[in-house]
Structures are given as structure tokens and as C-alpha cells.
CSV table of C-alpha atoms in Angstrom, one decimal:
chain,number,residue,atom,x,y,z
A,109,MET,CA,47.5,104.4,82.5
A,110,ASN,CA,44.6,102.4,80.9
A,111,SER,CA,41.4,103.9,79.5
A,112,LEU,CA,39.3,103.4,82.5
A,113,ASP,CA,41.8,104.9,84.8
A,114,LEU,CA,42.1,107.9,82.5
A,115,ILE,CA,38.3,108.4,82.5
A,116,ARG,CA,38.2,108.1,86.3
A,117,ASP,CA,41.1,110.5,86.7
A,118,PHE,CA,39.4,113.0,84.5
A,119,ALA,CA,36.0,112.6,86.1
A,120,LYS,CA,37.5,113.2,89.6
A,121,ASN,CA,39.6,116.2,88.5
A,122,HIS,CA,37.1,117.9,86.3
A,123,GLY,CA,33.8,117.0,87.9
A,124,ASN,CA,34.4,115.9,91.4
A,125,ILE,CA,32.9,112.5,90.4
A,126,ALA,CA,33.8,109.7,92.7
A,127,PRO,CA,36.0,107.1,90.9
A,128,GLU,CA,34.0,104.2,92.2
A,129,THR,CA,30.9,105.4,90.3
A,130,VAL,CA,32.9,105.2,87.0
A,131,VAL,CA,32.1,101.6,86.2
A,132,PRO,CA,31.8,100.1,82.7
A,133,GLU,CA,28.1,99.6,82.8
A,134,ALA,CA,27.3,103.2,83.9
A,135,THR,CA,26.1,105.6,81.3
A,136,LEU,CA,28.2,108.8,81.0
A,137,ALA,CA,25.1,111.0,81.5
A,138,ASP,CA,24.3,109.2,84.8
A,139,ILE,CA,27.7,109.8,86.3
A,140,GLY,CA,27.7,113.4,85.2
A,141,ILE,CA,29.8,113.4,82.0
A,142,ASP,CA,27.7,115.4,79.4
A,143,SER,CA,28.6,116.2,75.9
A,144,LEU,CA,30.7,119.2,76.8
A,145,MET,CA,32.7,117.3,79.4
A,146,LEU,CA,33.2,114.5,76.9
A,147,LEU,CA,34.8,117.0,74.6
A,148,GLU,CA,37.2,118.0,77.4
A,149,LEU,CA,37.9,114.4,78.2
A,150,LEU,CA,38.8,113.6,74.6
A,151,PHE,CA,41.0,116.7,74.4
A,152,ASP,CA,42.7,115.5,77.6
A,153,PHE,CA,43.2,112.1,76.1
A,154,GLU,CA,44.9,113.6,73.0
A,155,GLU,CA,47.1,115.8,75.3
A,156,LYS,CA,48.2,112.8,77.4
A,157,THR,CA,48.8,110.3,74.6
A,158,GLY,CA,49.7,112.4,71.6
A,159,ILE,CA,47.1,110.5,69.6
A,160,THR,CA,44.8,112.5,67.4
A,161,LEU,CA,41.2,111.3,67.5
A,162,PRO,CA,39.3,110.8,64.3
A,163,LYS,CA,36.7,113.5,63.7
A,164,ASP,CA,34.0,110.9,63.1
A,165,LEU,CA,34.3,109.2,66.5
A,166,PRO,CA,30.8,107.9,67.4
A,167,ASN,CA,29.2,109.3,70.5
A,168,PRO,CA,29.7,106.8,73.4
A,169,THR,CA,26.7,106.1,75.7
A,170,THR,CA,28.3,104.1,78.5
A,171,VAL,CA,31.7,104.1,80.2
A,172,GLN,CA,32.4,100.8,78.4
A,173,ASP,CA,31.7,102.4,75.0
A,174,LEU,CA,34.3,105.1,75.7
A,175,VAL,CA,36.8,102.6,77.1
A,176,THR,CA,36.4,100.5,73.9
A,177,GLN,CA,37.0,103.5,71.7
A,178,LEU,CA,40.1,104.7,73.6
A,179,ASP,CA,41.5,101.1,73.8
A,180,ARG,CA,41.1,100.8,70.1
A,181,LEU,CA,43.0,104.0,69.6
A,182,GLY,CA,46.0,102.8,71.4
A,183,LEU,CA,45.8,103.0,75.2
A,184,GLN,CA,46.6,99.8,77.2
A,185,PRO,CA,43.5,97.6,77.2
A,186,THR,CA,41.5,97.8,80.4
A,187,SER,CA,41.4,94.5,82.2
A,188,GLY,CA,38.4,94.5,84.5
A,189,SER,CA,37.5,97.3,86.8
B,205,MET,CA,-5.8,151.2,88.9
B,206,SER,CA,-3.8,148.6,90.9
B,207,ARG,CA,-1.1,149.8,93.3
B,208,PRO,CA,2.5,149.8,92.0
B,209,ARG,CA,4.3,146.6,92.6
B,210,ARG,CA,7.1,146.7,95.2
B,211,VAL,CA,10.4,144.8,94.9
B,212,ALA,CA,11.8,142.9,97.8
B,213,ILE,CA,15.3,141.6,98.3
B,214,THR,CA,15.1,138.2,99.8
B,215,GLY,CA,18.6,136.8,99.3
B,216,ILE,CA,22.1,138.2,99.1
B,217,GLY,CA,25.3,136.2,98.3
B,218,VAL,CA,28.9,136.9,97.6
B,219,GLY,CA,31.7,134.8,96.1
B,220,GLY,CA,35.0,136.1,97.3
B,221,PRO,CA,37.6,136.1,100.1
B,222,TRP,CA,35.2,137.1,102.9
B,223,GLY,CA,33.8,133.8,104.3
B,224,SER,CA,30.7,132.0,103.4
B,225,ASP,CA,28.0,134.7,103.5
B,226,ALA,CA,27.3,138.4,103.3
B,227,ASP,CA,27.2,138.7,107.0
B,228,ALA,CA,30.9,137.7,107.2
B,229,LEU,CA,31.7,140.2,104.5
B,230,PHE,CA,29.8,143.0,106.3
B,231,THR,CA,31.4,142.2,109.7
B,232,ARG,CA,34.8,142.6,108.1
B,233,LEU,CA,33.9,145.9,106.4
B,234,LEU,CA,32.5,147.3,109.6
B,235,ALA,CA,35.8,146.6,111.2
B,236,GLY,CA,37.6,148.4,108.5
B,237,GLU,CA,39.3,145.2,107.4
B,238,SER,CA,40.8,145.2,103.9
B,239,ALA,CA,40.9,142.1,101.7
B,240,VAL,CA,43.5,143.8,99.5
B,241,ALA,CA,46.9,142.0,99.4
B,242,LEU,CA,49.8,141.9,97.1
B,243,HIS,CA,48.8,139.8,94.1
B,244,GLU,CA,51.9,138.4,92.3
B,245,ARG,CA,52.2,136.3,89.2
B,246,ASP,CA,55.4,135.6,87.3
B,247,GLU,CA,55.0,133.9,84.0
B,248,ASP,CA,57.7,134.2,81.3
B,249,HIS,CA,58.5,137.9,80.9
B,250,LEU,CA,55.2,139.0,82.3
B,251,ALA,CA,55.6,139.3,86.1
B,252,ILE,CA,52.9,141.4,87.8
B,253,SER,CA,52.8,142.6,91.4
B,254,ILE,CA,49.9,144.7,92.3
B,255,PRO,CA,47.6,145.3,95.3
B,256,ALA,CA,44.4,143.4,94.5
B,257,VAL,CA,41.6,141.4,96.0
B,258,HIS,CA,42.1,137.7,95.0
B,259,TRP,CA,40.3,134.8,96.5
B,260,SER,CA,43.4,132.6,96.9
B,261,GLY,CA,41.6,130.0,98.9
B,262,PHE,CA,38.9,129.4,96.3
B,263,ASP,CA,38.5,125.7,95.4
B,264,PRO,CA,36.2,125.6,92.4
B,265,LEU,CA,36.0,121.8,92.3
B,266,ALA,CA,35.0,121.5,96.0
B,267,GLU,CA,32.6,124.4,95.7
B,268,LEU,CA,31.0,123.7,92.3
B,269,GLY,CA,31.7,120.1,91.3
B,270,THR,CA,30.8,119.4,87.7
B,271,HIS,CA,30.5,123.0,86.7
B,272,ILE,CA,34.2,123.8,86.6
B,273,SER,CA,34.7,122.5,83.0
B,274,THR,CA,32.1,124.9,81.6
B,275,LEU,CA,32.8,128.0,83.7
B,276,ASP,CA,35.9,130.0,84.0
B,277,ARG,CA,37.0,131.7,87.2
B,278,SER,CA,34.8,134.7,86.7
B,279,GLY,CA,31.7,132.6,86.1
B,280,GLN,CA,32.5,130.3,89.0
B,281,LEU,CA,32.6,133.3,91.4
B,282,GLY,CA,29.2,134.4,90.0
B,283,LEU,CA,27.6,131.0,90.4
B,284,VAL,CA,28.9,130.7,94.0
B,285,ALA,CA,27.3,134.1,94.8
B,286,ALA,CA,24.0,133.1,93.1
B,287,ARG,CA,23.8,129.8,95.0
B,288,ARG,CA,24.3,131.5,98.3
B,289,ALA,CA,21.8,134.2,97.5
B,290,TRP,CA,19.2,131.6,96.4
B,291,ALA,CA,19.8,129.5,99.5
B,292,GLN,CA,19.1,132.5,101.7
B,293,SER,CA,15.9,133.4,99.9
B,294,GLY,CA,14.4,130.0,100.7
B,295,LEU,CA,12.9,129.8,97.2
B,296,ALA,CA,12.3,126.3,95.8
B,297,ARG,CA,13.3,125.5,92.3
B,298,THR,CA,10.3,124.8,90.2
B,299,GLU,CA,9.9,121.4,88.7
B,300,GLY,CA,10.6,122.6,85.1
B,301,PRO,CA,11.7,125.9,83.6
B,302,ASP,CA,10.0,128.9,85.3
B,303,PRO,CA,8.8,131.5,82.9
B,304,ARG,CA,8.2,133.9,85.8
B,305,GLY,CA,11.9,133.8,86.7
B,306,ALA,CA,14.8,135.7,85.1
B,307,VAL,CA,18.5,136.4,85.4
B,308,TYR,CA,20.0,139.9,85.0
B,309,TRP,CA,23.7,139.8,85.2
B,310,GLY,CA,26.7,142.2,84.8
B,311,THR,CA,30.3,141.7,83.8
B,312,ALA,CA,33.0,143.8,82.4
B,313,LEU,CA,35.6,141.3,81.3
B,314,ALA,CA,34.1,137.9,81.8
B,315,GLY,CA,36.3,135.7,79.6
B,316,THR,CA,39.6,137.5,79.9
B,317,LEU,CA,41.4,134.7,81.7
B,318,THR,CA,40.1,132.1,79.3
B,319,PHE,CA,41.1,134.0,76.1
B,320,GLU,CA,44.4,135.0,77.5
B,321,ARG,CA,45.2,131.3,78.3
B,322,GLY,CA,44.3,130.4,74.8
B,323,TYR,CA,46.4,133.1,73.1
B,324,ARG,CA,49.2,132.2,75.4
B,325,GLU,CA,49.1,128.6,74.4
B,326,MET,CA,49.2,129.5,70.7
B,327,TYR,CA,51.5,132.6,70.6
B,328,VAL,CA,53.9,131.9,73.5
B,329,ASN,CA,53.9,128.1,73.7
B,330,GLY,CA,53.6,127.4,70.0
B,331,ARG,CA,50.5,125.3,70.3
B,332,ARG,CA,48.1,125.0,67.4
B,333,ARG,CA,44.9,124.5,69.3
B,334,VAL,CA,43.1,125.5,72.4
B,335,PRO,CA,40.9,123.6,74.8
B,336,PRO,CA,37.5,122.8,73.2
B,337,LEU,CA,35.3,124.7,75.6
B,338,SER,CA,37.3,128.0,75.4
B,339,LEU,CA,34.6,129.8,73.5
B,340,LEU,CA,31.9,128.7,75.9
B,341,LEU,CA,34.0,129.6,79.0
B,342,GLY,CA,34.9,133.0,77.5
B,343,MET,CA,31.5,134.3,76.4
B,344,ASN,CA,30.2,137.2,78.4
B,345,ASN,CA,26.8,135.6,79.0
B,346,THR,CA,28.1,132.2,80.3
B,347,ALA,CA,27.7,133.0,84.0
B,348,ALA,CA,24.1,134.2,83.6
B,349,SER,CA,23.3,131.2,81.5
B,350,HIS,CA,24.6,128.8,84.1
B,351,ILE,CA,22.6,130.5,86.7
B,352,ALA,CA,19.5,130.4,84.6
B,353,ILE,CA,20.0,126.7,83.9
B,354,GLU,CA,20.6,125.8,87.6
B,355,PHE,CA,17.6,127.6,88.9
B,356,GLY,CA,15.3,127.2,86.0
B,357,MET,CA,15.0,130.9,85.3
B,358,ALA,CA,13.3,130.8,81.9
B,359,GLY,CA,11.7,134.2,81.5
B,360,ALA,CA,14.9,136.0,80.4
B,361,CYS,CA,18.6,135.7,80.7
B,362,LEU,CA,20.4,139.0,80.1
B,363,THR,CA,23.9,140.1,80.5
B,364,TYR,CA,25.0,143.8,80.7
B,365,THR,CA,28.6,144.7,79.9
B,366,ILE,CA,28.9,148.3,81.0
B,367,ALA,CA,32.3,148.2,82.6
B,368,CYS,CA,32.1,149.3,86.3
B,369,ALA,CA,28.3,150.0,86.1
B,370,ALA,CA,27.4,146.5,84.7
B,371,ALA,CA,26.0,144.9,87.9
B,372,ALA,CA,24.2,148.0,89.1
B,373,THR,CA,22.6,148.3,85.7
B,374,ALA,CA,21.6,144.7,85.7
B,375,ILE,CA,20.1,145.0,89.1
B,376,GLY,CA,18.2,148.1,88.1
B,377,GLU,CA,16.9,146.6,84.9
B,378,GLY,CA,15.9,143.4,86.7
B,379,PHE,CA,14.1,145.6,89.3
B,380,ARG,CA,12.1,147.2,86.5
B,381,ARG,CA,11.2,143.7,85.2
B,382,VAL,CA,9.7,142.7,88.6
B,383,ARG,CA,8.0,146.0,89.1
B,384,GLU,CA,6.4,145.8,85.7
B,385,GLY,CA,5.0,142.4,86.7
B,386,ARG,CA,6.9,140.4,84.1
B,387,SER,CA,8.7,138.3,86.6
B,388,ASP,CA,8.2,137.3,90.2
B,389,VAL,CA,11.8,136.5,90.8
B,390,VAL,CA,15.0,137.9,89.3
B,391,ILE,CA,18.5,136.7,90.2
B,392,ALA,CA,20.6,139.9,89.6
B,393,GLY,CA,24.2,140.6,90.1
B,394,GLY,CA,27.6,140.3,88.5
B,395,SER,CA,30.9,138.7,88.4
B,396,ASP,CA,34.4,139.4,87.2
B,397,SER,CA,37.9,138.0,87.6
B,398,PRO,CA,39.9,140.7,85.8
B,399,MET,CA,43.5,140.1,86.8
B,400,SER,CA,44.8,138.5,83.5
B,401,LEU,CA,48.3,139.6,82.8
B,402,GLY,CA,47.3,141.5,79.7
B,403,VAL,CA,44.4,143.3,81.5
B,404,VAL,CA,46.7,144.3,84.4
B,405,ARG,CA,49.2,145.6,81.9
B,406,ALA,CA,46.4,147.6,80.2
B,407,TRP,CA,45.4,149.1,83.6
B,408,GLU,CA,49.0,150.0,84.4
B,409,ALA,CA,49.3,151.7,81.0
B,410,LEU,CA,46.3,153.9,81.9
B,411,ARG,CA,48.2,154.9,85.1
B,412,VAL,CA,45.3,154.5,87.4
B,413,LEU,CA,46.3,151.6,89.5
B,414,ALA,CA,47.3,152.3,93.1
B,415,PRO,CA,50.9,151.2,94.0
B,416,ALA,CA,51.6,149.1,97.0
B,417,GLU,CA,53.9,151.7,98.5
B,418,PRO,CA,54.1,153.7,100.7
B,419,HIS,CA,51.1,152.5,102.6
B,420,GLY,CA,51.3,148.7,102.0
B,421,ALA,CA,49.0,146.7,99.7
B,422,ALA,CA,46.2,146.4,102.2
B,423,ALA,CA,45.9,150.2,102.5
B,424,ALA,CA,46.7,151.0,98.9
B,425,CYS,CA,43.1,152.0,97.9
B,426,ARG,CA,42.4,155.4,99.7
B,427,PRO,CA,39.2,157.0,98.4
B,428,PHE,CA,38.8,160.7,99.1
B,429,ALA,CA,42.1,160.9,100.8
B,430,SER,CA,44.7,163.6,100.1
B,431,ASP,CA,47.2,160.9,99.4
B,432,ARG,CA,45.0,158.7,97.2
B,433,ALA,CA,46.9,157.3,94.2
B,434,GLY,CA,44.4,155.2,92.2
B,435,LEU,CA,42.2,152.1,92.2
B,436,VAL,CA,42.8,148.5,93.2
B,437,LEU,CA,41.5,145.7,91.1
B,438,GLY,CA,39.4,142.9,92.7
B,439,GLU,CA,37.7,139.7,91.7
B,440,GLY,CA,34.4,138.3,92.9
B,441,GLY,CA,30.8,137.6,92.4
B,442,ALA,CA,27.7,139.1,94.1
B,443,ALA,CA,24.1,138.3,93.7
B,444,LEU,CA,20.7,139.5,95.0
B,445,ILE,CA,17.3,137.8,94.7
B,446,LEU,CA,14.8,140.4,93.6
B,447,GLU,CA,11.3,139.3,94.3
B,448,ASP,CA,7.8,140.7,93.9
B,449,TRP,CA,6.9,142.0,97.4
B,450,ASP,CA,3.5,140.2,97.6
B,451,HIS,CA,5.1,137.0,96.2
B,452,ALA,CA,7.7,137.1,98.9
B,453,ARG,CA,5.1,137.8,101.6
B,454,ALA,CA,2.8,135.1,100.4
B,455,ARG,CA,5.5,132.4,100.9
B,456,GLY,CA,6.6,133.8,104.3
B,457,ALA,CA,10.0,134.9,103.1
B,458,THR,CA,12.2,137.1,105.2
B,459,ILE,CA,12.5,140.5,103.3
B,460,LEU,CA,16.0,141.9,103.8
B,461,ALA,CA,15.4,145.3,102.2
B,462,GLU,CA,13.4,147.0,99.5
B,463,LEU,CA,14.8,148.1,96.2
B,464,THR,CA,12.8,151.2,95.4
B,465,GLY,CA,14.5,153.2,92.7
B,466,TYR,CA,16.9,153.0,89.8
B,467,GLY,CA,18.5,155.8,87.8
B,468,CYS,CA,20.7,155.5,84.8
B,469,SER,CA,22.3,158.1,82.6
B,470,SER,CA,25.1,158.7,80.1
B,471,ASP,CA,27.6,161.5,80.4
B,472,ALA,CA,28.0,161.6,76.6
B,473,GLU,CA,31.1,163.6,77.1
B,474,HIS,CA,34.3,161.6,77.5
B,475,LEU,CA,35.5,158.0,77.8
B,476,VAL,CA,37.3,158.3,81.1
B,477,ARG,CA,36.7,161.7,82.6
B,478,PRO,CA,33.5,161.5,84.6
B,479,SER,CA,30.8,164.2,84.5
B,480,ALA,CA,29.1,165.5,87.6
B,481,ARG,CA,26.1,166.4,85.4
B,482,GLY,CA,25.6,162.8,84.4
B,483,GLN,CA,26.0,161.5,87.9
B,484,VAL,CA,23.6,164.1,89.3
B,485,GLU,CA,21.1,163.0,86.7
B,486,ALA,CA,21.4,159.3,87.7
B,487,MET,CA,21.0,160.0,91.4
B,488,ARG,CA,18.0,162.3,90.8
B,489,GLN,CA,16.4,159.7,88.6
B,490,ALA,CA,16.9,157.0,91.3
B,491,LEU,CA,15.3,159.2,94.0
B,492,ALA,CA,12.4,160.2,91.8
B,493,ASP,CA,11.9,156.6,90.6
B,494,GLY,CA,11.7,155.5,94.3
B,495,GLY,CA,9.3,158.2,95.3
B,496,MET,CA,12.0,159.6,97.5
B,497,THR,CA,13.5,163.0,98.2
B,498,PRO,CA,17.1,163.7,99.3
B,499,ALA,CA,15.9,164.2,102.8
B,500,ASP,CA,14.9,160.5,102.9
B,501,VAL,CA,18.5,159.3,102.3
B,502,ASP,CA,20.7,158.4,105.3
B,503,TYR,CA,23.7,156.9,103.5
B,504,VAL,CA,25.4,156.9,100.1
B,505,ASN,CA,27.7,154.1,99.2
B,506,ALA,CA,29.9,156.0,96.8
B,507,HIS,CA,31.5,154.7,93.7
B,508,GLY,CA,34.7,156.1,95.2
B,509,THR,CA,37.5,154.3,93.3
B,510,ALA,CA,40.3,156.5,94.7
B,511,THR,CA,41.4,158.0,91.4
B,512,PRO,CA,42.6,161.5,91.7
B,513,GLU,CA,40.2,162.9,89.2
B,514,GLY,CA,37.0,160.8,89.9
B,515,ASP,CA,36.5,161.2,93.6
B,516,PRO,CA,36.1,165.0,93.7
B,517,ILE,CA,33.6,164.9,90.9
B,518,GLU,CA,31.4,162.4,92.7
B,519,ILE,CA,31.5,164.5,95.9
B,520,ASP,CA,30.5,167.5,93.7
B,521,ALA,CA,27.6,165.6,92.3
B,522,ILE,CA,26.4,164.5,95.7
B,523,GLY,CA,26.6,168.1,96.8
B,524,GLN,CA,24.5,169.2,93.9
B,525,VAL,CA,21.8,166.5,94.6
B,526,PHE,CA,21.7,166.9,98.4
B,527,GLY,CA,22.4,170.7,98.7
B,528,ALA,CA,23.3,171.9,102.2
B,529,ALA,CA,22.2,168.6,103.7
B,530,ALA,CA,25.2,166.9,102.0
B,531,ASN,CA,27.4,168.2,104.9
B,532,THR,CA,25.8,165.8,107.3
B,533,LEU,CA,25.1,163.0,104.8
B,534,PRO,CA,27.1,159.9,105.6
B,535,VAL,CA,29.2,158.7,102.6
B,536,SER,CA,31.7,155.9,102.4
B,537,ALA,CA,33.6,154.2,99.7
B,538,THR,CA,34.0,150.5,100.6
B,539,LYS,CA,36.2,149.8,97.6
B,540,SER,CA,39.0,150.8,100.0
B,541,MET,CA,38.5,147.3,101.5
B,542,HIS,CA,37.0,145.1,98.7
B,543,GLY,CA,38.7,146.7,95.7
B,544,HIS,CA,37.1,147.4,92.4
B,545,MET,CA,35.5,144.2,91.2
B,546,MET,CA,34.7,145.8,87.8
B,547,GLY,CA,31.4,144.4,86.5
B,548,ALA,CA,30.5,142.8,89.8
B,549,THR,CA,31.2,145.8,92.0
B,550,GLY,CA,27.8,147.4,91.8
B,551,ALA,CA,26.2,144.2,93.1
B,552,LEU,CA,28.6,143.9,96.0
B,553,GLU,CA,28.0,147.5,97.0
B,554,ALA,CA,24.2,146.9,96.7
B,555,ILE,CA,24.6,144.1,99.2
B,556,ILE,CA,26.5,146.4,101.5
B,557,CYS,CA,23.6,148.9,101.3
B,558,VAL,CA,21.2,146.1,102.2
B,559,GLN,CA,23.3,145.1,105.2
B,560,ALA,CA,23.7,148.7,106.3
B,561,LEU,CA,19.9,149.1,106.3
B,562,ARG,CA,19.4,145.8,108.2
B,563,GLN,CA,21.9,146.5,110.9
B,564,GLY,CA,21.8,150.3,111.1
B,565,ARG,CA,25.5,150.4,110.7
B,566,ILE,CA,27.6,152.1,108.0
B,567,PRO,CA,31.0,150.7,107.1
B,568,PRO,CA,33.8,153.3,106.8
B,569,THR,CA,36.0,154.4,104.0
B,570,ALA,CA,39.2,152.7,105.2
B,571,HIS,CA,42.6,154.5,105.3
B,572,LEU,CA,40.9,157.9,105.1
B,573,GLU,CA,43.3,159.8,107.4
B,574,THR,CA,43.3,163.2,105.7
B,575,VAL,CA,40.4,164.2,103.5
B,576,ASP,CA,41.4,165.9,100.3
B,577,PRO,CA,40.0,169.4,100.5
B,578,ALA,CA,38.6,168.8,97.0
B,579,CYS,CA,36.5,165.9,98.5
B,580,GLU,CA,35.1,167.8,101.4
B,581,GLY,CA,31.4,168.6,101.7
B,582,VAL,CA,29.9,165.3,102.9
B,583,LEU,CA,30.1,163.4,106.2
B,584,HIS,CA,32.9,161.0,105.5
B,585,VAL,CA,32.5,157.8,107.5
B,586,ARG,CA,36.0,157.1,108.6
B,587,GLY,CA,38.0,155.7,111.5
B,588,GLY,CA,35.3,153.1,112.2
B,589,ALA,CA,31.7,152.2,111.5
B,590,LEU,CA,28.9,154.7,112.1
B,591,GLU,CA,25.9,153.3,114.0
B,592,ARG,CA,22.5,154.9,113.4
B,593,PRO,CA,19.0,153.9,112.3
B,594,LEU,CA,18.9,154.0,108.5
B,595,ARG,CA,15.7,154.5,106.5
B,596,ALA,CA,17.1,154.6,103.0
B,597,CYS,CA,20.4,154.7,101.0
B,598,LEU,CA,21.8,155.1,97.6
B,599,SER,CA,24.5,153.1,95.8
B,600,ASN,CA,26.4,154.8,93.0
B,601,ALA,CA,28.2,153.0,90.1
B,602,PHE,CA,29.9,155.1,87.4
B,603,ALA,CA,31.6,153.4,84.5
B,604,PHE,CA,34.3,154.2,82.0
B,605,GLY,CA,32.5,155.2,78.9
B,606,GLY,CA,30.3,157.6,80.9
B,607,SER,CA,27.5,155.2,81.9
B,608,ASN,CA,26.0,155.9,85.4
B,609,ALA,CA,23.7,153.6,87.4
B,610,VAL,CA,22.3,154.5,90.8
B,611,LEU,CA,20.2,152.2,93.0
B,612,ALA,CA,17.9,153.4,95.9
B,613,PHE,CA,17.1,151.1,98.8
B,614,ARG,CA,14.8,151.3,101.8
B,615,ARG,CA,14.7,149.4,105.0
B,616,ALA,CA,12.2,146.6,104.8
B,617,GLU,CA,8.8,147.8,106.1
B,618,ASP,CA,5.3,146.8,105.1
């Protein structure tokens, strides 16, 4: 599973957010992922990958920001959407 | 001197296994239909199997969308109830926060499922951490806070944790707020989902849970009956929209009933053995607060949990308040069908009172075949609903710890 798929999967299962709205240019706030949901998402990421996120991870604004961060941490790079 | 403010009920909503609205709930109760079923969970060495009311068909994601990450099951049931009550009221959410709106909520064990899950992960499964929102999900005031956020209720957001009297107390205190002119609208009610494994074990240890046999799970809760054997746990949410009467009239709202009085007292005697004296005090306060006499009351929705000790004490207390008239006073204990929803139960039973006043029909105490001689002295509604015009009714809620809350309602009339 790549980063974008993980975000889409989480958004659907935790927020009933349609996967097609989770596109790189969308802001997380606009699609309904607030700071609390983001915490859950990052926890979910750690659970699925076994990767421990750094405590100083910058707050992402867009889906692409988050994809970039997760890709950098070891998920398969996302190729397109 | 201005005339006293009156408090209208303009919306009622339930979250539980009764269909989409309070009419569906009431229809089932009038028919004597129990929502109690065998509730079974088997995890590690902690299998439980008890009669209980559990909303097995509840789909939080479909019902609530994005809220499921920040609400545990208890709060989810509460938010469902609040949304349904709000929708019925026809109120429009204000553009920004509304300082004239408030939330008054009740719960007994709000976060029990969340905290148990966390402890289980650590102590049973050997994990070193818990999901990041565990604390927020488990707080007692989370449901009320969500409701305040969703509907912009910025005047106050208060949560009462008074065991089985939590929601009734919340409604009563919210009622006072409206009557004092501090709010035009209060969303009041309660929610609980108390069937965590540990809590069930704790109830079992107290020896007050009704067994499934010999009557079957659906008929396990038998208030006032000679063969009653204890209470049945339930989960759910229930909410009422309390609104200043003139505010409701000015916007053309349908007024379902009037909340006229509230009484609360403390037994100050014992943690679990109820006191007729304390219950009498709360009922008399509610009547006096509502400008009512016992002769005005046509129905009492009893606390009636079906414990051997508690039921006769409540009947004794009703007898003391109503005197000889108690013999012809209709009384029913609807927990026989919806179970004991802990901190939410007072709100659900308040809704049942509203529905009874609207329809002129009283739901029965189900499964009441033989009245215990110790519980005689009132007109037990049993064997089917009782149809008659109702002017006013009382709803009793008595909690472990000795806290009592009684609400008085009138049929909606200008």
C-alpha cells in the first residue's frame, strides 16, 4: 500500500470520506481531516508499518504534504493519483 | 413582576435499537415489546452472557461520519439522539456560537469502553501505548462537548455524573436554566454504553443483574413482580430540546409537552439501599416546583429497576406522596422493555412521559404477571397499554449513592 492509498483508506474507514476527494492538491481540512484525525492517521500508519514517526514531524497542510512525509519515512512512493 | 417563564419541549430523540425516532420507540413500548436480548461477548478468559439492550445494528460511520474518531460508542449514541431531537424541533443553527443555547448532559460511565480497550491493549496484549485520542474519547464530558460544537450551544456545556439519576438531573438543571431566563434553548439528555467486560463483572459481583433464565432474556427484567430477580443493563442515548415557551411559540414550533417541575434530593443514608424518605422529598419538590398537587398527576413512570429491595421502597414512597389516591394512580416501569441505560435512562423515561401525554396512552410494565404483595398499592399498568387522557405525569430516577431526581410534565396547553 502506498501513502496515498493509506490516507484514502483511513479517510474512508474513519470519516466516511469519499476516496475520490482525497487528491494531492486538497487540503486536509477541506476533506475533513482535522488535527485530531491526523493524530489517529499517524498512529494508524505506525501500526501498519512498524515505523515510529519522529516527534517533530511538521504539520502537513495538504494531502501531498502528508504523502511526501510518509513516503520519506519508508512507504512505497506514490506514483500519481 | 413578570410572569414566570414556561419551558416547552420541542424535540425528542433517541439513539438505540428502536428505529429512527421516538414514535417508533413508543409504539414498541405500548405493545409491550422488549428490546432485551442475550448479549454475549467472549474475549480471552472474559466471556459474558447477560440479558441486555444492545444496539447491534448501529453503524456509527454511516450515522455520524467524521465524528467516529473523536467519540466512543457512548458519545455516539448521545449525538445520534441529540441530532434527532434537534431535527424534530425545527430549530436553525445560528451562524456562530449561540450564547443563549446550552447543553446539559448526563452519563454514568461514559468512557468505560475506551479505557477498558486501552488497559486491555497494555495489560493483556502487552502493548506499550494506546490510541492517541483515548483520553478525549473517554472523558465524561465528551458527548456534551460534541453536541455543543455541532449545534453552537455556547452558553454552557455541563455534564452530570450521578449514576442512574444523571440524565434526569441534567434535564432538571437545564429546565431551571431556561426558566430563569439564562437560555432560550437547552439540549438536555444523556448517554451511556456500559457493557464493558469489567463493568459487567462489577455488576455481577453486586448480585443485582437479572439472569436470562427461567423467563428468557427478553423477559428477564420484571419490575414489581413477585418473581423479579434484578436489573438489566442497556445502552443508548436520549435527548430533549427544552425551549422557552414564548421563544418556541414565536417561531411557530410544535410544542410536544411542558416541563413544569423538578425535584432533587439526597438520601444521605446508604450507598445502595434506597430511602423512601428521600424519594418522597424529590417527588414532593417536583410537584411543588410545578405548581401541582398529587391530584393533578395521571401517571408515574417509575424508576422500577426490578431489584428485590428497590421496587417496594419506591411503591411505598409513591403511596406516601399520593395517599389513598395511589391505589388508582397508573404506574409503570418501562425498564422492563428498554433496560437500565444508566446515565441515559432518565432522559429516555422523560421522553416516554412526553409521548404518553401526547398520545393519551401509558405503556405497561412488561412481564408483570403476579404483583409482589410488597409492591401493591398503586394501579400497575400491565398486560397492555392503558388508554386515557393524561394531564400530567411524573418521571422518577433514583441513583446509587442516594441521589434522587424527579421531573414533572404537563400536556402542552397554552
